[in-house]
Amino acid sequence: MSKPFVSVELLSQRFPDGKGGRMTVFENASFGIEKGEFVVILGHSGCGKSTIMNILAGLAQPTSGVVTMDGTEISGPSLDRGVVFQNYSLLPWLTALGNVRFGVRARHPDWSRAKVDEVSTEYLSMVGLSAEAIHRKPSQLSGGMRQRVSIARAFANHPKLLLLDEPFGALDALTRGTIQDELLKIWGGTNQTVFMITHDIDEAILLADRILLMTNGPFARVAESVQITIPRPRTRTDIVDHPNYYPIRNHLVQFLGKRSKELAGQASGGAAQSPDRVRIDLTAPPAPAPAHLRAIAE
Amino acid sequence: MSVWSENSRAALLSVLILALALLAWELAIPAQHLATEMTEYERLMGGGSARAGIPAPSQVAVKAWEQLSNPFYDAGPNDKGIGIQIAYSLGRVLTGYGMAALIAIPLGFLIGMSPVAYKALNPFIQVLRPISPLAWMPLALFIIQDSEASAIFVIFICSIWPMLLNTAFGVSGVRADWVNVARTHELGSLRTALTVILPAAAPTIITGMRISIGIAWLVIVAAEMLVGGTGIGYYVWNEWNNLDLSSVIFSILLIGIVGMLLDSVFAVLQRRLTYAE
């Protein structure tokens, strides 16, 4: 079995607990992400999801363990890993266009100004920003619009891995739905590998190929890897009618409600903590997976 | 319902207050006797009235007109036009202030970027900052041995602190998210400083520069009274020695107006660089 595109190996993070000891957030976490895969990580606050995200982004250093992408070890931030932060992280003194331009120019320092403008405008219109709205400052845009700009900035750079840190966490439910649809639409046209954090179970099922479930901290671990056996393209109204939707949803709710607590606080004893693979599929067993389901080689 | 906008009503009120104040001032000054009507003794005592020396606004206005209609004449060391005096003062302020900015902003940047440097330099800044700039004057005169350069040094030393502290404060307060944006876009430290930290800290830095220019303009008047020779501060003191109070009042007003203009330049800059989060 070859190594997955992104490989997280024996990753541990410990922080001083303020009393002279050390608090283990997670220990020996090990999992992989395949090229083109959309992986969502679900878990309660404080389980270390964001820490894993920051390590993948190269913004934080793990206490031990390595993350490799495309065969090379991640040792710092890189344009190959685009990040969309929960709080948008747009530069408030630049317009929406200026913010996307900032990213494109960093990626392609040799491009002419006209070319940078053209590409930036193209990606902004792709996320639904009008020609008038792109000249506004972030403070003059709604939360949903800001997050669209942030997504456009990330996609315009064609990162090898796109990291989404609770991108819709600060948005109201209706806006969230629209942007999820838009994200699906943009993502569908690319072969973009995505790793995303969320708290929202329905959002996870709608977007993900695979959901990683994390137990509570301390000593949190990625306990399960749940394959979403609902064919694409998906829409929020259609997936709820799919026979697999509620069994998967129930499984996730049960995990977050009960088992995430029961499994918490267990030291790994040095062993690699790989998630158990879970596949729930009520549609015509033992039919082979439909062709448009992405193959997952683990 | 008034047909006048808030601004025009406020402007009208301002004009009204000014007119009333000037009228009250004019009426409060007792009528001057013609010198020929006074006895020799009365003339020697300044017109027989204790307040005879204070000019009425009309006299100040006449003086102002006289001065402003020919601001750049130069009739020897003790008789120069008001424009020349202001130009000398502005020249000193801008030289000292410019040198302070050249040092304070880059240094403040470094201090703001490094918590160690901030803590190491903070005690020095805290001790040096509250010293009245004029207290440096004797030392400056002794070391520099040049009154002109000493005045500039005093401006330099008084305007450096607000710019230094505000730059350091602004730079250290730049949101980690924005720095992370720069990091995930693989920007080098120089480009991060110029394209992320500088615009993020710009409103705070400009506030420091605005405070500094205000202080510098306050201090130049006192400094020029001490060093003498030229400048608006020297002019005020010289006219006091001449007992020409019309000129004193006129130059006081002019100091205020120039200070307001200097401040408004920075107010415009501040408005342009401030961003809403």
PDB file of C-alpha atoms in Angstrom, chain B residues 40-237:
ATOM      1  CA  GLU B  40       3.463 114.754  30.208  1.00  0.00           C
ATOM      2  CA  TYR B  41       3.005 112.556  33.286  1.00  0.00           C
ATOM      3  CA  GLU B  42       0.021 110.704  31.849  1.00  0.00           C
ATOM      4  CA  ARG B  43       1.916 109.988  28.672  1.00  0.00           C
ATOM      5  CA  LEU B  44       4.865 108.598  30.615  1.00  0.00           C
ATOM      6  CA  MET B  45       2.532 106.345  32.611  1.00  0.00           C
ATOM      7  CA  GLY B  46       1.052 104.839  29.482  1.00  0.00           C
ATOM      8  CA  GLY B  47      -1.982 106.950  28.798  1.00  0.00           C
ATOM      9  CA  GLY B  48      -3.273 107.361  32.319  1.00  0.00           C
ATOM     10  CA  SER B  49      -5.070 104.052  32.392  1.00  0.00           C
ATOM     11  CA  ALA B  50      -3.877 100.771  33.866  1.00  0.00           C
ATOM     12  CA  ARG B  51      -5.193  98.862  30.858  1.00  0.00           C
ATOM     13  CA  ALA B  52      -4.107 101.303  28.251  1.00  0.00           C
ATOM     14  CA  GLY B  53      -1.460  98.863  26.947  1.00  0.00           C
ATOM     15  CA  ILE B  54      -3.962  96.215  25.887  1.00  0.00           C
ATOM     16  CA  PRO B  55      -5.014  96.895  22.322  1.00  0.00           C
ATOM     17  CA  ALA B  56      -8.561  96.604  21.079  1.00  0.00           C
ATOM     18  CA  PRO B  57      -9.363  93.990  18.430  1.00  0.00           C
ATOM     19  CA  SER B  58      -9.622  96.695  15.831  1.00  0.00           C
ATOM     20  CA  GLN B  59      -6.025  97.686  16.544  1.00  0.00           C
ATOM     21  CA  VAL B  60      -4.929  94.045  16.310  1.00  0.00           C
ATOM     22  CA  ALA B  61      -6.768  93.762  13.005  1.00  0.00           C
ATOM     23  CA  VAL B  62      -4.988  96.831  11.668  1.00  0.00           C
ATOM     24  CA  LYS B  63      -1.677  95.322  12.775  1.00  0.00           C
ATOM     25  CA  ALA B  64      -2.545  91.993  11.198  1.00  0.00           C
ATOM     26  CA  TRP B  65      -3.423  93.634   7.916  1.00  0.00           C
ATOM     27  CA  GLU B  66      -0.189  95.590   7.979  1.00  0.00           C
ATOM     28  CA  GLN B  67       1.871  92.464   8.682  1.00  0.00           C
ATOM     29  CA  LEU B  68       0.053  90.171   6.277  1.00  0.00           C
ATOM     30  CA  SER B  69       0.131  92.607   3.394  1.00  0.00           C
ATOM     31  CA  ASN B  70       3.928  92.449   3.414  1.00  0.00           C
ATOM     32  CA  PRO B  71       4.880  89.220   5.153  1.00  0.00           C
ATOM     33  CA  PHE B  72       8.338  88.663   3.668  1.00  0.00           C
ATOM     34  CA  TYR B  73      10.184  91.939   4.135  1.00  0.00           C
ATOM     35  CA  ASP B  74      13.596  91.784   5.742  1.00  0.00           C
ATOM     36  CA  ALA B  75      14.850  94.987   7.333  1.00  0.00           C
ATOM     37  CA  GLY B  76      17.691  93.647   9.432  1.00  0.00           C
ATOM     38  CA  PRO B  77      18.015  91.097  12.238  1.00  0.00           C
ATOM     39  CA  ASN B  78      15.337  92.610  14.478  1.00  0.00           C
ATOM     40  CA  ASP B  79      12.783  93.518  11.834  1.00  0.00           C
ATOM     41  CA  LYS B  80      11.628  90.717   9.588  1.00  0.00           C
ATOM     42  CA  GLY B  81       8.213  89.995   8.114  1.00  0.00           C
ATOM     43  CA  ILE B  82       5.912  87.562   9.890  1.00  0.00           C
ATOM     44  CA  GLY B  83       6.103  85.172   6.919  1.00  0.00           C
ATOM     45  CA  ILE B  84       9.860  84.914   7.285  1.00  0.00           C
ATOM     46  CA  GLN B  85       9.557  84.257  11.027  1.00  0.00           C
ATOM     47  CA  ILE B  86       6.956  81.528  10.494  1.00  0.00           C
ATOM     48  CA  ALA B  87       9.094  80.010   7.751  1.00  0.00           C
ATOM     49  CA  TYR B  88      12.079  79.813  10.125  1.00  0.00           C
ATOM     50  CA  SER B  89       9.953  78.125  12.779  1.00  0.00           C
ATOM     51  CA  LEU B  90       8.411  75.678  10.334  1.00  0.00           C
ATOM     52  CA  GLY B  91      11.851  74.893   8.930  1.00  0.00           C
ATOM     53  CA  ARG B  92      13.159  73.990  12.388  1.00  0.00           C
ATOM     54  CA  VAL B  93      10.065  71.998  13.294  1.00  0.00           C
ATOM     55  CA  LEU B  94      10.091  70.029  10.056  1.00  0.00           C
ATOM     56  CA  THR B  95      13.830  69.331  10.238  1.00  0.00           C
ATOM     57  CA  GLY B  96      13.743  68.108  13.841  1.00  0.00           C
ATOM     58  CA  TYR B  97      10.476  66.276  13.318  1.00  0.00           C
ATOM     59  CA  GLY B  98      11.677  64.669  10.098  1.00  0.00           C
ATOM     60  CA  MET B  99      14.838  63.377  11.754  1.00  0.00           C
ATOM     61  CA  ALA B 100      12.779  62.044  14.653  1.00  0.00           C
ATOM     62  CA  ALA B 101      10.423  60.249  12.261  1.00  0.00           C
ATOM     63  CA  LEU B 102      13.333  58.719  10.358  1.00  0.00           C
ATOM     64  CA  ILE B 103      14.612  57.188  13.578  1.00  0.00           C
ATOM     65  CA  ALA B 104      11.410  56.582  15.541  1.00  0.00           C
ATOM     66  CA  ILE B 105       9.420  54.719  12.895  1.00  0.00           C
ATOM     67  CA  PRO B 106      12.013  52.085  11.907  1.00  0.00           C
ATOM     68  CA  LEU B 107      13.112  51.702  15.541  1.00  0.00           C
ATOM     69  CA  GLY B 108       9.496  51.469  16.700  1.00  0.00           C
ATOM     70  CA  PHE B 109       8.970  48.778  14.074  1.00  0.00           C
ATOM     71  CA  LEU B 110      11.823  46.701  15.480  1.00  0.00           C
ATOM     72  CA  ILE B 111      10.692  47.241  19.055  1.00  0.00           C
ATOM     73  CA  GLY B 112       7.146  46.275  18.133  1.00  0.00           C
ATOM     74  CA  MET B 113       8.271  43.117  16.358  1.00  0.00           C
ATOM     75  CA  SER B 114      10.419  41.887  19.224  1.00  0.00           C
ATOM     76  CA  PRO B 115       8.996  41.557  22.729  1.00  0.00           C
ATOM     77  CA  VAL B 116      12.558  41.287  24.097  1.00  0.00           C
ATOM     78  CA  ALA B 117      13.593  44.581  22.521  1.00  0.00           C
ATOM     79  CA  TYR B 118      10.366  46.153  23.789  1.00  0.00           C
ATOM     80  CA  LYS B 119      11.044  45.085  27.367  1.00  0.00           C
ATOM     81  CA  ALA B 120      14.736  45.987  27.179  1.00  0.00           C
ATOM     82  CA  LEU B 121      14.192  49.510  25.842  1.00  0.00           C
ATOM     83  CA  ASN B 122      11.018  50.316  27.740  1.00  0.00           C
ATOM     84  CA  PRO B 123      12.733  51.576  30.948  1.00  0.00           C
ATOM     85  CA  PHE B 124      14.876  54.010  28.950  1.00  0.00           C
ATOM     86  CA  ILE B 125      11.886  55.297  27.036  1.00  0.00           C
ATOM     87  CA  GLN B 126       9.835  55.690  30.209  1.00  0.00           C
ATOM     88  CA  VAL B 127      12.573  57.766  31.876  1.00  0.00           C
ATOM     89  CA  LEU B 128      13.439  59.906  28.861  1.00  0.00           C
ATOM     90  CA  ARG B 129       9.879  60.543  27.702  1.00  0.00           C
ATOM     91  CA  PRO B 130       8.588  62.726  30.579  1.00  0.00           C
ATOM     92  CA  ILE B 131      11.602  65.082  30.466  1.00  0.00           C
ATOM     93  CA  SER B 132      10.540  68.530  29.368  1.00  0.00           C
ATOM     94  CA  PRO B 133      12.217  69.120  26.021  1.00  0.00           C
ATOM     95  CA  LEU B 134      13.496  72.486  27.204  1.00  0.00           C
ATOM     96  CA  ALA B 135      15.427  70.777  29.984  1.00  0.00           C
ATOM     97  CA  TRP B 136      17.692  69.403  27.256  1.00  0.00           C
ATOM     98  CA  MET B 137      18.492  72.887  26.032  1.00  0.00           C
ATOM     99  CA  PRO B 138      21.544  73.651  28.210  1.00  0.00           C
ATOM    100  CA  LEU B 139      23.057  70.264  27.479  1.00  0.00           C
ATOM    101  CA  ALA B 140      22.296  70.655  23.785  1.00  0.00           C
ATOM    102  CA  LEU B 141      23.838  74.133  23.680  1.00  0.00           C
ATOM    103  CA  PHE B 142      26.925  72.864  25.458  1.00  0.00           C
ATOM    104  CA  ILE B 143      27.436  69.784  23.315  1.00  0.00           C
ATOM    105  CA  ILE B 144      26.305  71.086  19.942  1.00  0.00           C
ATOM    106  CA  GLN B 145      27.640  74.619  20.504  1.00  0.00           C
ATOM    107  CA  ASP B 146      25.158  76.035  18.023  1.00  0.00           C
ATOM    108  CA  SER B 147      21.858  77.618  18.970  1.00  0.00           C
ATOM    109  CA  GLU B 148      20.162  76.825  15.655  1.00  0.00           C
ATOM    110  CA  ALA B 149      21.062  73.126  15.849  1.00  0.00           C
ATOM    111  CA  SER B 150      20.130  73.048  19.533  1.00  0.00           C
ATOM    112  CA  ALA B 151      16.610  74.262  18.761  1.00  0.00           C
ATOM    113  CA  ILE B 152      16.294  71.538  16.136  1.00  0.00           C
ATOM    114  CA  PHE B 153      17.611  68.994  18.621  1.00  0.00           C
ATOM    115  CA  VAL B 154      14.965  70.013  21.151  1.00  0.00           C
ATOM    116  CA  ILE B 155      12.274  69.498  18.511  1.00  0.00           C
ATOM    117  CA  PHE B 156      13.819  66.160  17.632  1.00  0.00           C
ATOM    118  CA  ILE B 157      13.867  64.947  21.219  1.00  0.00           C
ATOM    119  CA  CYS B 158      10.298  66.015  21.981  1.00  0.00           C
ATOM    120  CA  SER B 159       8.744  64.549  18.847  1.00  0.00           C
ATOM    121  CA  ILE B 160      10.534  61.202  18.884  1.00  0.00           C
ATOM    122  CA  TRP B 161       8.668  59.619  21.835  1.00  0.00           C
ATOM    123  CA  PRO B 162       5.044  59.614  20.699  1.00  0.00           C
ATOM    124  CA  MET B 163       6.085  58.314  17.268  1.00  0.00           C
ATOM    125  CA  LEU B 164       8.344  55.651  18.760  1.00  0.00           C
ATOM    126  CA  LEU B 165       5.785  54.406  21.267  1.00  0.00           C
ATOM    127  CA  ASN B 166       2.843  54.492  18.864  1.00  0.00           C
ATOM    128  CA  THR B 167       4.764  52.685  16.145  1.00  0.00           C
ATOM    129  CA  ALA B 168       5.874  49.989  18.585  1.00  0.00           C
ATOM    130  CA  PHE B 169       2.354  49.707  19.986  1.00  0.00           C
ATOM    131  CA  GLY B 170       0.758  49.569  16.549  1.00  0.00           C
ATOM    132  CA  VAL B 171       3.202  46.998  15.217  1.00  0.00           C
ATOM    133  CA  SER B 172       2.968  44.738  18.255  1.00  0.00           C
ATOM    134  CA  GLY B 173      -0.829  44.904  18.086  1.00  0.00           C
ATOM    135  CA  VAL B 174      -1.139  43.665  14.499  1.00  0.00           C
ATOM    136  CA  ARG B 175      -3.559  40.750  14.529  1.00  0.00           C
ATOM    137  CA  ALA B 176      -1.905  37.349  14.376  1.00  0.00           C
ATOM    138  CA  ASP B 177      -4.453  36.332  11.707  1.00  0.00           C
ATOM    139  CA  TRP B 178      -3.103  38.917   9.286  1.00  0.00           C
ATOM    140  CA  VAL B 179       0.463  37.829   9.917  1.00  0.00           C
ATOM    141  CA  ASN B 180      -0.681  34.245   9.322  1.00  0.00           C
ATOM    142  CA  VAL B 181      -2.163  35.313   6.000  1.00  0.00           C
ATOM    143  CA  ALA B 182       1.267  36.624   5.056  1.00  0.00           C
ATOM    144  CA  ARG B 183       2.898  33.412   6.276  1.00  0.00           C
ATOM    145  CA  THR B 184       0.571  31.104   4.362  1.00  0.00           C
ATOM    146  CA  HIS B 185       1.295  33.189   1.258  1.00  0.00           C
ATOM    147  CA  GLU B 186       5.037  32.669   1.786  1.00  0.00           C
ATOM    148  CA  LEU B 187       5.834  36.370   1.999  1.00  0.00           C
ATOM    149  CA  GLY B 188       9.357  37.222   3.128  1.00  0.00           C
ATOM    150  CA  SER B 189       9.866  39.338   6.233  1.00  0.00           C
ATOM    151  CA  LEU B 190      10.419  42.564   4.283  1.00  0.00           C
ATOM    152  CA  ARG B 191       7.293  42.083   2.173  1.00  0.00           C
ATOM    153  CA  THR B 192       5.307  41.084   5.260  1.00  0.00           C
ATOM    154  CA  ALA B 193       6.474  44.265   6.965  1.00  0.00           C
ATOM    155  CA  LEU B 194       5.597  46.466   4.010  1.00  0.00           C
ATOM    156  CA  THR B 195       2.383  44.884   2.751  1.00  0.00           C
ATOM    157  CA  VAL B 196       0.774  43.624   5.960  1.00  0.00           C
ATOM    158  CA  ILE B 197       2.257  45.095   9.135  1.00  0.00           C
ATOM    159  CA  LEU B 198       2.763  48.648   7.877  1.00  0.00           C
ATOM    160  CA  PRO B 199      -0.794  49.152   6.587  1.00  0.00           C
ATOM    161  CA  ALA B 200      -2.198  47.373   9.643  1.00  0.00           C
ATOM    162  CA  ALA B 201      -0.267  49.632  12.029  1.00  0.00           C
ATOM    163  CA  ALA B 202      -0.567  52.777   9.894  1.00  0.00           C
ATOM    164  CA  PRO B 203      -3.493  54.368  11.770  1.00  0.00           C
ATOM    165  CA  THR B 204      -1.662  54.022  15.100  1.00  0.00           C
ATOM    166  CA  ILE B 205       1.606  55.300  13.615  1.00  0.00           C
ATOM    167  CA  ILE B 206      -0.148  58.335  12.105  1.00  0.00           C
ATOM    168  CA  THR B 207      -1.768  59.066  15.474  1.00  0.00           C
ATOM    169  CA  GLY B 208       1.716  59.131  16.996  1.00  0.00           C
ATOM    170  CA  MET B 209       2.958  61.435  14.216  1.00  0.00           C
ATOM    171  CA  ARG B 210      -0.016  63.721  14.789  1.00  0.00           C
ATOM    172  CA  ILE B 211       0.659  63.963  18.516  1.00  0.00           C
ATOM    173  CA  SER B 212       4.339  64.614  17.789  1.00  0.00           C
ATOM    174  CA  ILE B 213       3.774  67.453  15.333  1.00  0.00           C
ATOM    175  CA  GLY B 214       1.461  69.093  17.877  1.00  0.00           C
ATOM    176  CA  ILE B 215       4.077  68.872  20.605  1.00  0.00           C
ATOM    177  CA  ALA B 216       6.827  70.067  18.258  1.00  0.00           C
ATOM    178  CA  TRP B 217       4.840  73.185  17.369  1.00  0.00           C
ATOM    179  CA  LEU B 218       4.192  73.868  21.066  1.00  0.00           C
ATOM    180  CA  VAL B 219       7.853  73.490  21.913  1.00  0.00           C
ATOM    181  CA  ILE B 220       9.326  75.529  19.053  1.00  0.00           C
ATOM    182  CA  VAL B 221       7.838  78.766  20.445  1.00  0.00           C
ATOM    183  CA  ALA B 222       9.483  78.268  23.822  1.00  0.00           C
ATOM    184  CA  ALA B 223      12.728  77.063  22.256  1.00  0.00           C
ATOM    185  CA  GLU B 224      12.964  80.135  20.018  1.00  0.00           C
ATOM    186  CA  MET B 225      12.299  82.438  22.957  1.00  0.00           C
ATOM    187  CA  LEU B 226      15.415  80.904  24.505  1.00  0.00           C
ATOM    188  CA  VAL B 227      17.734  80.723  21.506  1.00  0.00           C
ATOM    189  CA  GLY B 228      16.547  83.933  19.867  1.00  0.00           C
ATOM    190  CA  GLY B 229      17.513  85.307  16.482  1.00  0.00           C
ATOM    191  CA  THR B 230      14.647  84.234  14.268  1.00  0.00           C
ATOM    192  CA  GLY B 231      11.337  82.395  14.383  1.00  0.00           C
ATOM    193  CA  ILE B 232       7.849  83.057  15.614  1.00  0.00           C
ATOM    194  CA  GLY B 233       8.787  82.399  19.253  1.00  0.00           C
ATOM    195  CA  TYR B 234      11.550  84.939  19.058  1.00  0.00           C
ATOM    196  CA  TYR B 235       9.149  87.342  17.340  1.00  0.00           C
ATOM    197  CA  VAL B 236       6.639  87.125  20.214  1.00  0.00           C
ATOM    198  CA  TRP B 237       9.334  87.785  22.764  1.00  0.00           C
TER     199      TRP B 237
END
